[in-house]
Structure formats: C-alpha cells, structure tokens
mmCIF file of C-alpha atoms in Angstrom:
data_model
loop_
_atom_site.group_PDB
_atom_site.id
_atom_site.type_symbol
_atom_site.label_atom_id
_atom_site.label_comp_id
_atom_site.label_asym_id
_atom_site.label_seq_id
_atom_site.Cartn_x
_atom_site.Cartn_y
_atom_site.Cartn_z
ATOM 1 C CA UNK A 1 0.000 0.000 0.000
ATOM 2 C CA UNK A 2 0.974 3.627 -0.527
ATOM 3 C CA UNK A 3 0.210 5.357 2.758
ATOM 4 C CA UNK A 4 0.322 9.052 3.668
ATOM 5 C CA UNK A 5 0.904 9.865 7.333
ATOM 6 C CA UNK A 6 -0.071 13.472 8.148
ATOM 7 C CA UNK A 7 1.028 14.941 11.476
ATOM 8 C CA UNK A 8 0.248 18.368 12.977
ATOM 9 C CA UNK A 9 1.991 21.039 10.966
ATOM 10 C CA UNK A 10 4.106 22.366 13.851
ATOM 11 C CA UNK A 11 5.775 18.993 14.450
ATOM 12 C CA UNK A 12 9.090 17.821 13.027
ATOM 13 C CA UNK A 13 10.267 14.285 12.352
ATOM 14 C CA UNK A 14 11.988 12.965 14.400
ATOM 15 C CA UNK A 15 10.997 14.810 17.588
ATOM 16 C CA UNK A 16 13.823 16.852 19.077
ATOM 17 C CA UNK A 17 13.230 15.565 22.594
ATOM 18 C CA UNK A 18 10.378 13.547 24.073
ATOM 19 C CA UNK A 19 7.835 13.826 21.280
ATOM 20 C CA UNK A 20 4.406 12.253 21.280
ATOM 21 C CA UNK A 21 2.536 11.953 18.011
ATOM 22 C CA UNK A 22 5.824 12.396 16.129
ATOM 23 C CA UNK A 23 7.442 9.466 17.915
ATOM 24 C CA UNK A 24 4.418 7.227 17.343
ATOM 25 C CA UNK A 25 4.256 8.092 13.639
ATOM 26 C CA UNK A 26 7.965 7.410 13.119
ATOM 27 C CA UNK A 27 7.618 4.010 14.788
ATOM 28 C CA UNK A 28 4.508 3.169 12.759
ATOM 29 C CA UNK A 29 6.003 4.384 9.463
ATOM 30 C CA UNK A 30 9.265 2.467 9.838
ATOM 31 C CA UNK A 31 7.431 -0.738 10.677
ATOM 32 C CA UNK A 32 5.049 -0.263 7.747
ATOM 33 C CA UNK A 33 8.043 0.217 5.442
ATOM 34 C CA UNK A 34 9.601 -2.981 6.770
ATOM 35 C CA UNK A 35 6.405 -4.748 5.727
ATOM 36 C CA UNK A 36 6.875 -3.465 2.171
ATOM 37 C CA UNK A 37 4.494 -0.501 2.222
ATOM 38 C CA UNK A 38 5.467 2.896 0.794
ATOM 39 C CA UNK A 39 5.067 5.631 3.402
ATOM 40 C CA UNK A 40 5.059 9.409 2.981
ATOM 41 C CA UNK A 41 5.050 11.621 6.075
ATOM 42 C CA UNK A 42 3.771 15.206 5.829
ATOM 43 C CA UNK A 43 5.573 17.216 8.527
ATOM 44 C CA UNK A 44 7.169 20.589 9.275
ATOM 45 C CA UNK A 45 10.243 21.772 7.403
ATOM 46 C CA UNK A 46 13.489 20.430 8.794
ATOM 47 C CA UNK A 47 12.054 16.934 9.155
ATOM 48 C CA UNK A 48 14.335 14.056 8.190
ATOM 49 C CA UNK A 49 14.011 10.294 8.340
ATOM 50 C CA UNK A 50 16.600 8.179 6.592
ATOM 51 C CA UNK A 51 14.841 4.858 6.169
ATOM 52 C CA UNK A 52 14.135 2.920 2.938
ATOM 53 C CA UNK A 53 10.483 3.160 1.958
ATOM 54 C CA UNK A 54 9.773 6.303 4.002
ATOM 55 C CA UNK A 55 9.678 9.751 2.386
ATOM 56 C CA UNK A 56 9.194 13.169 3.990
ATOM 57 C CA UNK A 57 7.110 15.962 2.451
ATOM 58 C CA UNK A 58 7.612 19.307 4.176
ATOM 59 C CA UNK A 59 4.383 21.175 4.892
ATOM 60 C CA UNK A 60 5.420 24.446 6.543
ATOM 61 C CA UNK A 61 8.390 26.821 6.378
ATOM 62 C CA UNK A 62 9.305 26.358 10.035
ATOM 63 C CA UNK A 63 8.175 24.497 13.165
ATOM 64 C CA UNK A 64 5.359 26.903 13.991
ATOM 65 C CA UNK A 65 5.144 26.189 17.701
ATOM 66 C CA UNK A 66 7.396 29.263 17.948
ATOM 67 C CA UNK A 67 4.649 31.393 16.398
ATOM 68 C CA UNK A 68 1.265 29.847 17.115
ATOM 69 C CA UNK A 69 -0.583 32.661 15.314
ATOM 70 C CA UNK A 70 0.658 31.096 12.074
ATOM 71 C CA UNK A 71 -0.563 27.596 12.897
ATOM 72 C CA UNK A 72 -4.055 28.030 11.431
ATOM 73 C CA UNK A 73 -2.717 29.289 8.109
ATOM 74 C CA UNK A 74 -0.284 26.408 7.735
ATOM 75 C CA UNK A 75 -2.809 23.801 8.873
ATOM 76 C CA UNK A 76 -5.057 24.801 5.970
ATOM 77 C CA UNK A 77 -2.088 24.890 3.586
ATOM 78 C CA UNK A 78 -1.038 21.416 4.666
ATOM 79 C CA UNK A 79 -4.560 20.027 4.205
ATOM 80 C CA UNK A 80 -4.714 21.548 0.707
ATOM 81 C CA UNK A 81 -1.278 20.122 -0.062
ATOM 82 C CA UNK A 82 -2.367 16.614 0.932
ATOM 83 C CA UNK A 83 -5.650 17.063 -0.951
ATOM 84 C CA UNK A 84 -3.779 17.983 -4.152
ATOM 85 C CA UNK A 85 -1.610 14.852 -3.857
ATOM 86 C CA UNK A 86 -4.298 12.441 -2.664
ATOM 87 C CA UNK A 87 -4.301 10.338 -5.836
ATOM 88 C CA UNK A 88 -0.701 9.322 -5.118
ATOM 89 C CA UNK A 89 -1.884 7.289 -2.145
ATOM 90 C CA UNK A 90 -4.106 4.333 -1.309
ATOM 91 C CA UNK A 91 -4.706 5.539 2.259
ATOM 92 C CA UNK A 92 -4.413 8.947 3.902
ATOM 93 C CA UNK A 93 -3.904 8.750 7.652
ATOM 94 C CA UNK A 94 -4.388 12.003 9.563
ATOM 95 C CA UNK A 95 -2.988 12.160 13.080
ATOM 96 C CA UNK A 96 -5.093 15.082 14.213
ATOM 97 C CA UNK A 97 -8.736 15.971 14.456
ATOM 98 C CA UNK A 98 -10.888 16.864 11.415
ATOM 99 C CA UNK A 99 -12.279 19.882 13.248
ATOM 100 C CA UNK A 100 -9.016 21.591 12.254
ATOM 101 C CA UNK A 101 -10.155 21.573 8.620
ATOM 102 C CA UNK A 102 -13.306 23.529 9.382
ATOM 103 C CA UNK A 103 -13.311 27.119 8.218
ATOM 104 C CA UNK A 104 -15.534 29.807 6.691
ATOM 105 C CA UNK A 105 -15.572 31.303 3.210
ATOM 106 C CA UNK A 106 -18.087 34.090 2.526
ATOM 107 C CA UNK A 107 -19.948 33.076 5.665
ATOM 108 C CA UNK A 108 -20.362 29.471 4.525
ATOM 109 C CA UNK A 109 -18.796 26.752 6.628
ATOM 110 C CA UNK A 110 -17.247 23.681 5.083
ATOM 111 C CA UNK A 111 -14.768 20.993 6.024
ATOM 112 C CA UNK A 112 -11.858 20.126 3.757
ATOM 113 C CA UNK A 113 -11.986 16.508 4.863
ATOM 114 C CA UNK A 114 -15.192 16.060 2.878
ATOM 115 C CA UNK A 115 -13.302 16.705 -0.383
ATOM 116 C CA UNK A 116 -11.078 13.652 -0.082
ATOM 117 C CA UNK A 117 -11.998 10.763 -2.373
ATOM 118 C CA UNK A 118 -9.168 8.466 -1.267
ATOM 119 C CA UNK A 119 -9.915 6.426 1.892
ATOM 120 C CA UNK A 120 -9.152 8.502 4.990
ATOM 121 C CA UNK A 121 -8.335 7.339 8.506
ATOM 122 C CA UNK A 122 -8.302 9.902 11.313
ATOM 123 C CA UNK A 123 -6.459 9.064 14.527
ATOM 124 C CA UNK A 124 -7.406 11.057 17.599
ATOM 125 C CA UNK A 125 -4.518 11.595 20.014
ATOM 126 C CA UNK A 126 -5.933 14.530 21.973
ATOM 127 C CA UNK A 127 -8.794 14.715 24.465
ATOM 128 C CA UNK A 128 -9.249 18.489 24.481
ATOM 129 C CA UNK A 129 -10.466 18.761 20.887
ATOM 130 C CA UNK A 130 -12.964 15.975 21.456
ATOM 131 C CA UNK A 131 -14.465 17.534 24.578
ATOM 132 C CA UNK A 132 -14.780 20.941 22.919
ATOM 133 C CA UNK A 133 -16.411 19.718 19.729
ATOM 134 C CA UNK A 134 -18.696 16.802 20.587
ATOM 135 C CA UNK A 135 -21.761 18.666 19.324
ATOM 136 C CA UNK A 136 -20.011 19.481 16.053
ATOM 137 C CA UNK A 137 -19.397 15.789 15.355
ATOM 138 C CA UNK A 138 -22.974 14.942 16.320
ATOM 139 C CA UNK A 139 -24.469 17.520 13.969
ATOM 140 C CA UNK A 140 -22.107 17.063 10.989
ATOM 141 C CA UNK A 141 -23.004 13.584 9.837
ATOM 142 C CA UNK A 142 -20.944 14.045 6.678
ATOM 143 C CA UNK A 143 -17.950 13.258 8.913
ATOM 144 C CA UNK A 144 -19.481 9.959 9.982
ATOM 145 C CA UNK A 145 -18.449 8.241 6.750
ATOM 146 C CA UNK A 146 -14.786 8.376 7.748
ATOM 147 C CA UNK A 147 -12.965 5.891 9.942
ATOM 148 C CA UNK A 148 -11.498 6.948 13.284
ATOM 149 C CA UNK A 149 -9.116 5.458 15.811
ATOM 150 C CA UNK A 150 -8.699 6.292 19.486
ATOM 151 C CA UNK A 151 -5.871 5.370 21.852
ATOM 152 C CA UNK A 152 -8.091 3.933 24.612
ATOM 153 C CA UNK A 153 -11.703 2.967 25.298
ATOM 154 C CA UNK A 154 -12.041 5.918 27.651
ATOM 155 C CA UNK A 155 -10.716 8.202 24.918
ATOM 156 C CA UNK A 156 -13.337 6.910 22.480
ATOM 157 C CA UNK A 157 -16.280 7.203 24.875
ATOM 158 C CA UNK A 158 -17.384 10.820 24.060
ATOM 159 C CA UNK A 159 -17.510 10.026 20.318
ATOM 160 C CA UNK A 160 -18.748 6.454 20.572
ATOM 161 C CA UNK A 161 -21.680 7.399 18.310
ATOM 162 C CA UNK A 162 -19.319 7.520 15.303
ATOM 163 C CA UNK A 163 -20.162 4.360 13.334
ATOM 164 C CA UNK A 164 -16.629 3.560 12.114
ATOM 165 C CA UNK A 165 -14.356 3.861 15.123
ATOM 166 C CA UNK A 166 -11.722 1.609 16.647
ATOM 167 C CA UNK A 167 -9.449 1.542 19.672
ATOM 168 C CA UNK A 168 -5.774 0.946 18.936
ATOM 169 C CA UNK A 169 -3.535 1.245 21.961
ATOM 170 C CA UNK A 170 -0.216 3.010 21.567
ATOM 171 C CA UNK A 171 2.684 0.620 21.211
ATOM 172 C CA UNK A 172 6.394 0.948 21.863
ATOM 173 C CA UNK A 173 9.474 -0.991 20.704
ATOM 174 C CA UNK A 174 9.790 -2.890 23.973
ATOM 175 C CA UNK A 175 13.195 -4.267 23.005
ATOM 176 C CA UNK A 176 14.687 -0.748 23.201
ATOM 177 C CA UNK A 177 13.729 -0.381 26.874
ATOM 178 C CA UNK A 178 16.278 -1.969 29.190
ATOM 179 C CA UNK A 179 14.791 -4.183 31.886
ATOM 180 C CA UNK A 180 16.007 -3.854 35.476
ATOM 181 C CA UNK A 181 14.903 -6.103 38.337
ATOM 182 C CA UNK A 182 17.038 -4.311 40.950
ATOM 183 C CA UNK A 183 15.911 -0.685 41.135
ATOM 184 C CA UNK A 184 17.227 2.106 43.313
ATOM 185 C CA UNK A 185 15.178 3.696 46.079
ATOM 186 C CA UNK A 186 13.634 6.709 44.338
ATOM 187 C CA UNK A 187 10.346 7.679 42.721
ATOM 188 C CA UNK A 188 10.146 9.340 39.342
ATOM 189 C CA UNK A 189 7.722 11.639 37.545
ATOM 190 C CA UNK A 190 7.914 12.177 33.775
ATOM 191 C CA UNK A 191 5.770 14.443 31.667
ATOM 192 C CA UNK A 192 5.169 18.162 31.491
ATOM 193 C CA UNK A 193 5.238 20.671 34.314
ATOM 194 C CA UNK A 194 1.569 21.565 34.232
ATOM 195 C CA UNK A 195 -1.281 21.297 36.773
ATOM 196 C CA UNK A 196 -3.096 18.586 34.783
ATOM 197 C CA UNK A 197 -0.106 16.230 34.986
ATOM 198 C CA UNK A 198 -0.067 16.368 38.779
ATOM 199 C CA UNK A 199 3.532 17.359 39.484
ATOM 200 C CA UNK A 200 2.547 19.097 42.741
ATOM 201 C CA UNK A 201 0.749 15.949 43.871
ATOM 202 C CA UNK A 202 3.849 13.892 43.004
ATOM 203 C CA UNK A 203 5.920 16.131 45.282
ATOM 204 C CA UNK A 204 3.360 15.762 48.076
ATOM 205 C CA UNK A 205 3.478 11.972 47.683
ATOM 206 C CA UNK A 206 7.276 11.896 47.916
ATOM 207 C CA UNK A 207 7.245 14.002 51.071
ATOM 208 C CA UNK A 208 4.536 11.898 52.717
ATOM 209 C CA UNK A 209 6.364 8.674 51.849
ATOM 210 C CA UNK A 210 9.791 10.045 52.770
ATOM 211 C CA UNK A 211 11.188 9.119 49.348
ATOM 212 C CA UNK A 212 13.413 10.908 46.876
ATOM 213 C CA UNK A 213 11.584 12.112 43.752
ATOM 214 C CA UNK A 214 13.312 12.773 40.437
ATOM 215 C CA UNK A 215 11.243 14.936 38.092
ATOM 216 C CA UNK A 216 12.048 14.850 34.377
ATOM 217 C CA UNK A 217 9.698 17.194 32.598
ATOM 218 C CA UNK A 218 9.365 19.913 30.022
ATOM 219 C CA UNK A 219 8.188 23.396 30.970
ATOM 220 C CA UNK A 220 6.124 24.931 28.162
ATOM 221 C CA UNK A 221 5.979 28.706 27.846
ATOM 222 C CA UNK A 222 2.356 28.753 29.037
ATOM 223 C CA UNK A 223 3.375 26.935 32.234
ATOM 224 C CA UNK A 224 6.508 28.969 32.984
ATOM 225 C CA UNK A 225 4.825 31.096 35.653
ATOM 226 C CA UNK A 226 3.261 28.020 37.272
ATOM 227 C CA UNK A 227 6.679 26.370 37.448
ATOM 228 C CA UNK A 228 8.416 29.446 38.861
ATOM 229 C CA UNK A 229 5.769 30.223 41.505
ATOM 230 C CA UNK A 230 4.437 26.808 42.518
ATOM 231 C CA UNK A 231 6.920 24.066 41.656
ATOM 232 C CA UNK A 232 10.416 25.541 41.743
ATOM 233 C CA UNK A 233 10.271 26.629 45.420
ATOM 234 C CA UNK A 234 9.712 22.963 46.379
ATOM 235 C CA UNK A 235 12.754 21.657 44.487
ATOM 236 C CA UNK A 236 15.590 21.315 47.003
ATOM 237 C CA UNK A 237 17.996 19.271 44.877
ATOM 238 C CA UNK A 238 18.103 16.544 47.524
ATOM 239 C CA UNK A 239 14.715 14.950 48.155
ATOM 240 C CA UNK A 240 12.971 16.720 45.269
ATOM 241 C CA UNK A 241 15.209 16.830 42.190
ATOM 242 C CA UNK A 242 14.412 18.401 38.814
ATOM 243 C CA UNK A 243 16.527 17.311 35.817
ATOM 244 C CA UNK A 244 14.626 19.067 33.011
ATOM 245 C CA UNK A 245 13.510 17.432 29.787
ATOM 246 C CA UNK A 246 15.290 14.180 28.932
ATOM 247 C CA UNK A 247 16.114 12.289 25.740
ATOM 248 C CA UNK A 248 15.336 8.613 25.117
ATOM 249 C CA UNK A 249 18.569 7.255 26.622
ATOM 250 C CA UNK A 250 18.237 9.383 29.758
ATOM 251 C CA UNK A 251 14.562 8.501 30.080
ATOM 252 C CA UNK A 252 15.192 4.755 29.941
ATOM 253 C CA UNK A 253 17.890 4.971 32.620
ATOM 254 C CA UNK A 254 15.674 7.095 34.852
ATOM 255 C CA UNK A 255 12.722 4.721 34.473
ATOM 256 C CA UNK A 256 14.566 1.420 34.835
ATOM 257 C CA UNK A 257 16.342 2.483 38.021
ATOM 258 C CA UNK A 258 13.211 3.874 39.688
ATOM 259 C CA UNK A 259 11.376 2.068 42.459
ATOM 260 C CA UNK A 260 8.170 3.168 40.756
ATOM 261 C CA UNK A 261 6.663 5.816 38.510
ATOM 262 C CA UNK A 262 4.102 8.091 40.140
ATOM 263 C CA UNK A 263 1.327 9.167 37.790
ATOM 264 C CA UNK A 264 -1.029 11.469 39.735
ATOM 265 C CA UNK A 265 -2.767 12.707 36.595
ATOM 266 C CA UNK A 266 -5.507 15.292 37.176
ATOM 267 C CA UNK A 267 -7.518 14.819 33.990
ATOM 268 C CA UNK A 268 -8.813 12.062 31.722
ATOM 269 C CA UNK A 269 -5.599 11.624 29.767
ATOM 270 C CA UNK A 270 -6.239 9.545 26.624
ATOM 271 C CA UNK A 271 -3.291 7.212 27.174
ATOM 272 C CA UNK A 272 -0.151 8.348 29.026
ATOM 273 C CA UNK A 273 2.573 6.503 27.142
ATOM 274 C CA UNK A 274 5.106 6.969 29.936
ATOM 275 C CA UNK A 275 3.193 4.292 31.856
ATOM 276 C CA UNK A 276 3.994 1.589 29.313
ATOM 277 C CA UNK A 277 7.549 2.875 28.917
ATOM 278 C CA UNK A 278 8.054 2.451 32.664
ATOM 279 C CA UNK A 279 6.530 -1.025 32.741
ATOM 280 C CA UNK A 280 8.698 -2.058 29.777
ATOM 281 C CA UNK A 281 11.681 -1.369 32.061
ATOM 282 C CA UNK A 282 10.037 -3.432 34.790
ATOM 283 C CA UNK A 283 9.032 -0.375 36.779
ATOM 284 C CA UNK A 284 5.527 -0.482 38.291
ATOM 285 C CA UNK A 285 3.141 2.486 38.356
ATOM 286 C CA UNK A 286 1.078 4.091 41.064
ATOM 287 C CA UNK A 287 -1.564 6.201 39.358
ATOM 288 C CA UNK A 288 -4.794 8.041 39.966
ATOM 289 C CA UNK A 289 -7.956 6.444 38.613
ATOM 290 C CA UNK A 290 -8.375 8.782 35.640
ATOM 291 C CA UNK A 291 -8.835 8.366 31.894
ATOM 292 C CA UNK A 292 -7.082 5.327 30.444
ATOM 293 C CA UNK A 293 -5.288 4.338 33.663
ATOM 294 C CA UNK A 294 -7.527 1.291 34.409
ATOM 295 C CA UNK A 295 -6.906 0.040 30.852
ATOM 296 C CA UNK A 296 -3.129 0.410 31.022
ATOM 297 C CA UNK A 297 -2.351 -0.733 34.567
ATOM 298 C CA UNK A 298 -3.359 -4.165 35.835
ATOM 299 C CA UNK A 299 -4.218 -3.161 39.383
ATOM 300 C CA UNK A 300 -2.269 -5.158 41.950
ATOM 301 C CA UNK A 301 -0.111 -6.837 39.297
ATOM 302 C CA UNK A 302 1.679 -4.093 37.360
ATOM 303 C CA UNK A 303 1.051 -1.311 39.855
ATOM 304 C CA UNK A 304 -1.662 0.254 41.962
ATOM 305 C CA UNK A 305 -4.607 2.474 41.062
ATOM 306 C CA UNK A 306 -5.531 4.946 43.802
ATOM 307 C CA UNK A 307 -7.688 8.021 44.320
ATOM 308 C CA UNK A 308 -5.827 10.343 46.679
ATOM 309 C CA UNK A 309 -2.340 11.593 47.491
ATOM 310 C CA UNK A 310 -2.383 9.764 50.831
ATOM 311 C CA UNK A 311 -3.424 6.504 49.147
ATOM 312 C CA UNK A 312 -0.594 6.928 46.648
ATOM 313 C CA UNK A 313 1.924 7.483 49.441
ATOM 314 C CA UNK A 314 0.626 4.403 51.286
ATOM 315 C CA UNK A 315 0.876 2.283 48.125
ATOM 316 C CA UNK A 316 4.608 2.999 47.870
ATOM 317 C CA UNK A 317 5.199 0.933 51.013
ATOM 318 C CA UNK A 318 3.913 -2.186 49.224
ATOM 319 C CA UNK A 319 5.290 -1.527 45.729
ATOM 320 C CA UNK A 320 7.990 -4.191 46.134
ATOM 321 C CA UNK A 321 5.348 -6.936 46.031
ATOM 322 C CA UNK A 322 4.859 -6.130 42.338
ATOM 323 C CA UNK A 323 6.754 -8.549 40.102
ATOM 324 C CA UNK A 324 8.808 -6.369 37.750
ATOM 325 C CA UNK A 325 9.045 -9.165 35.172
ATOM 326 C CA UNK A 326 5.234 -9.237 34.939
ATOM 327 C CA UNK A 327 5.254 -5.498 34.223
ATOM 328 C CA UNK A 328 7.505 -6.127 31.234
ATOM 329 C CA UNK A 329 5.409 -9.066 30.015
ATOM 330 C CA UNK A 330 2.209 -7.002 30.266
ATOM 331 C CA UNK A 331 3.628 -4.416 27.873
ATOM 332 C CA UNK A 332 4.991 -7.076 25.526
ATOM 333 C CA UNK A 333 1.517 -8.603 25.364
ATOM 334 C CA UNK A 334 -0.710 -5.528 24.966
ATOM 335 C CA UNK A 335 1.352 -2.461 24.121
ATOM 336 C CA UNK A 336 4.091 -3.485 21.703
ATOM 337 C CA UNK A 337 4.766 -1.556 18.491
ATOM 338 C CA UNK A 338 4.422 -4.624 16.281
ATOM 339 C CA UNK A 339 0.899 -5.293 17.527
ATOM 340 C CA UNK A 340 -0.027 -1.630 17.093
ATOM 341 C CA UNK A 341 1.238 -1.680 13.493
ATOM 342 C CA UNK A 342 -0.624 -4.894 12.684
ATOM 343 C CA UNK A 343 -3.872 -3.383 13.961
ATOM 344 C CA UNK A 344 -3.431 -0.275 11.795
ATOM 345 C CA UNK A 345 -2.753 -2.459 8.746
ATOM 346 C CA UNK A 346 -5.978 -4.360 9.472
ATOM 347 C CA UNK A 347 -7.918 -1.075 9.513
ATOM 348 C CA UNK A 348 -6.192 0.125 6.318
ATOM 349 C CA UNK A 349 -7.246 -3.061 4.525
ATOM 350 C CA UNK A 350 -10.783 -2.638 5.825
ATOM 351 C CA UNK A 351 -10.906 0.848 4.301
ATOM 352 C CA UNK A 352 -9.806 -0.473 0.921
ATOM 353 C CA UNK A 353 -12.487 -3.150 0.721
#
C-alpha cells in the first residue's frame, strides 16, 4: 500500500526531545516500510528520516510552535497540499482531528476533509479537541463516513456514536527499553510541568512517603509562571530533584532504576505513554484512577490504582510486592509496536475493501 501519514503542521520528524505523536508516527512508518508498504510523512520543514520506503514531504516553512498565530494558516495549507496529492496514495492517515479543517468562506462553513476521495483514517490523540467539539461531530453527519481510531476505550467514549471507530492502543518498541529487576530507592515523575499532569501531587506523595523524587519534565511557555511560583520553590535538589527534559537514553535509565513511577494525573488523559515505557523497564506504576489508567495498569499486578495523594503514598510501602518481570510481560503482550502496526494495517485493509 501507498500510505500518507499526516502529522500536525508544527511537528518535526523525528521529535527533538520527548515527542508524542511524532514518535508514534515514526515508529509506525518504519514498521510499515519494513512490511513493504510505501510511506510518505507530511511534517514541518526540517524533518528528516533516513529509512528505505519512508519519504518526507515538508508542509510548513518552520516548526510553527514558535509562532502559534501562524498555525491556522499552515494547517489549511497542509490540508490543501495533501488534498492535491491524494491520488498518489491508497490511504491517507491524519494524526489530528478533522475539526481543524473547518473554516468559513463568505460566511459558509465547510470541512476540507469532505473533499477527499481516497480512503481517509483519522487518529485522535488529543482529548481536548474531542471535549470541545462533541456537538459538532454529532451535527455534521458528513464526517461519519470516515474511519477513526482512538488510543483507549475511555478516549473513544465521548464520540462512541461515530459508526466507524476503533481503539488501537499506543505501542512501543519494547526491546529498546532496558529491563532492570534491581531498582534504586527513588520515585520518578515524567511528563510536562503543568497542573493537569499532577507534578505538585507527586511532590506531596514523595514528602509523605519520605522518598526521593526525580522529576524529568518539560516546561512549556504557558506553564513557565506556574513552574516558577508553585513548583520551583519545592525543588531542594536533595529529596525533590528536577533534571529538566530528557532524551530517550536518559529517560530509559531514569525509568529502569526507579522504584516506581508516580502518575497522579488530574484529567482524563487519553493514554499516558510513559506508563507503558516504565513497565517495559520493569518499573511499576502508582496512578490516579483517571482516563485510560484502568486500561493500562493491571491493578495489583503491574502497579496500583488509587484516588488520593495519601493513598498513593501508602501504596509505595507495598510496591515491592509487584513482580517487575510481569510489568515487562504485560507491555509485551498488549502495548508493543508490532501489535499496534498490525492493527493499523488491518484497519487500512478494511478501508480499501
């Protein structure tokens, strides 16, 4: 098959640091190419991926996260670019929400997605767009003819009325995550420094449990003030340590050596890939019962699901009863990149029938 992968226009391939959608699309594209498919990725200028069978088409003059006022313009340009080239592909796979294609001309609203004649798959990765636009999807039944994927059952729930929708869990190359059955005595928190990720709760947990906490997280511009006023004063460099944003090698070391990952998420996060990355290293999770957490963690076997900071702190005292090998096996069984790729191929073939 000739497959177009279209990622948000501000994202480069490969991601410079942690990445999210970009990392998933690279993994999917490389594995599709290994299966003999021809893959084209539409991404921001400066993107590069040197792998046989994978081609990059640049869609914007610069990674526009530096100038978000330009995002809308380049999103439309990218959609028009893909539309003009659609006959070069058997499948077009968008990795962002079709609401982005909605705009007005002379007071008349239309959606660019409706002009595609080649089979289209839309993968939702974000919860915010869904929650804001449920009524739009309900009222615009022209969008119901397309096929959609979600990264968890909880993620799919608000749009479960869409007739052609599937759940495909994120998958990782488990073999690239080093397993460790003898961790050190510290907790870790990975993600972004933002209230919804629960970094303040993670600090509270560490203090209640009397454990060292290593925080590896990005601070976005919009969260700079929150970090400076709320989080930074609590970082003492001894019990509470902040190491900034980490790359893949640093992340694996941090995860594999941790006693456990704390995941005190404050919102219904669609997936939370750091959970499966931790378990791939053998590191169990203690997480709040939000979003996809009950689907990702096998409570009592690969970690503990709790509801409060005090419950999370208490759970740390019994984390050593979790078999770290079972954590690894759980990810190998349900959240491996090969299985994820196979499921996408199944959906692609379904679209072509």
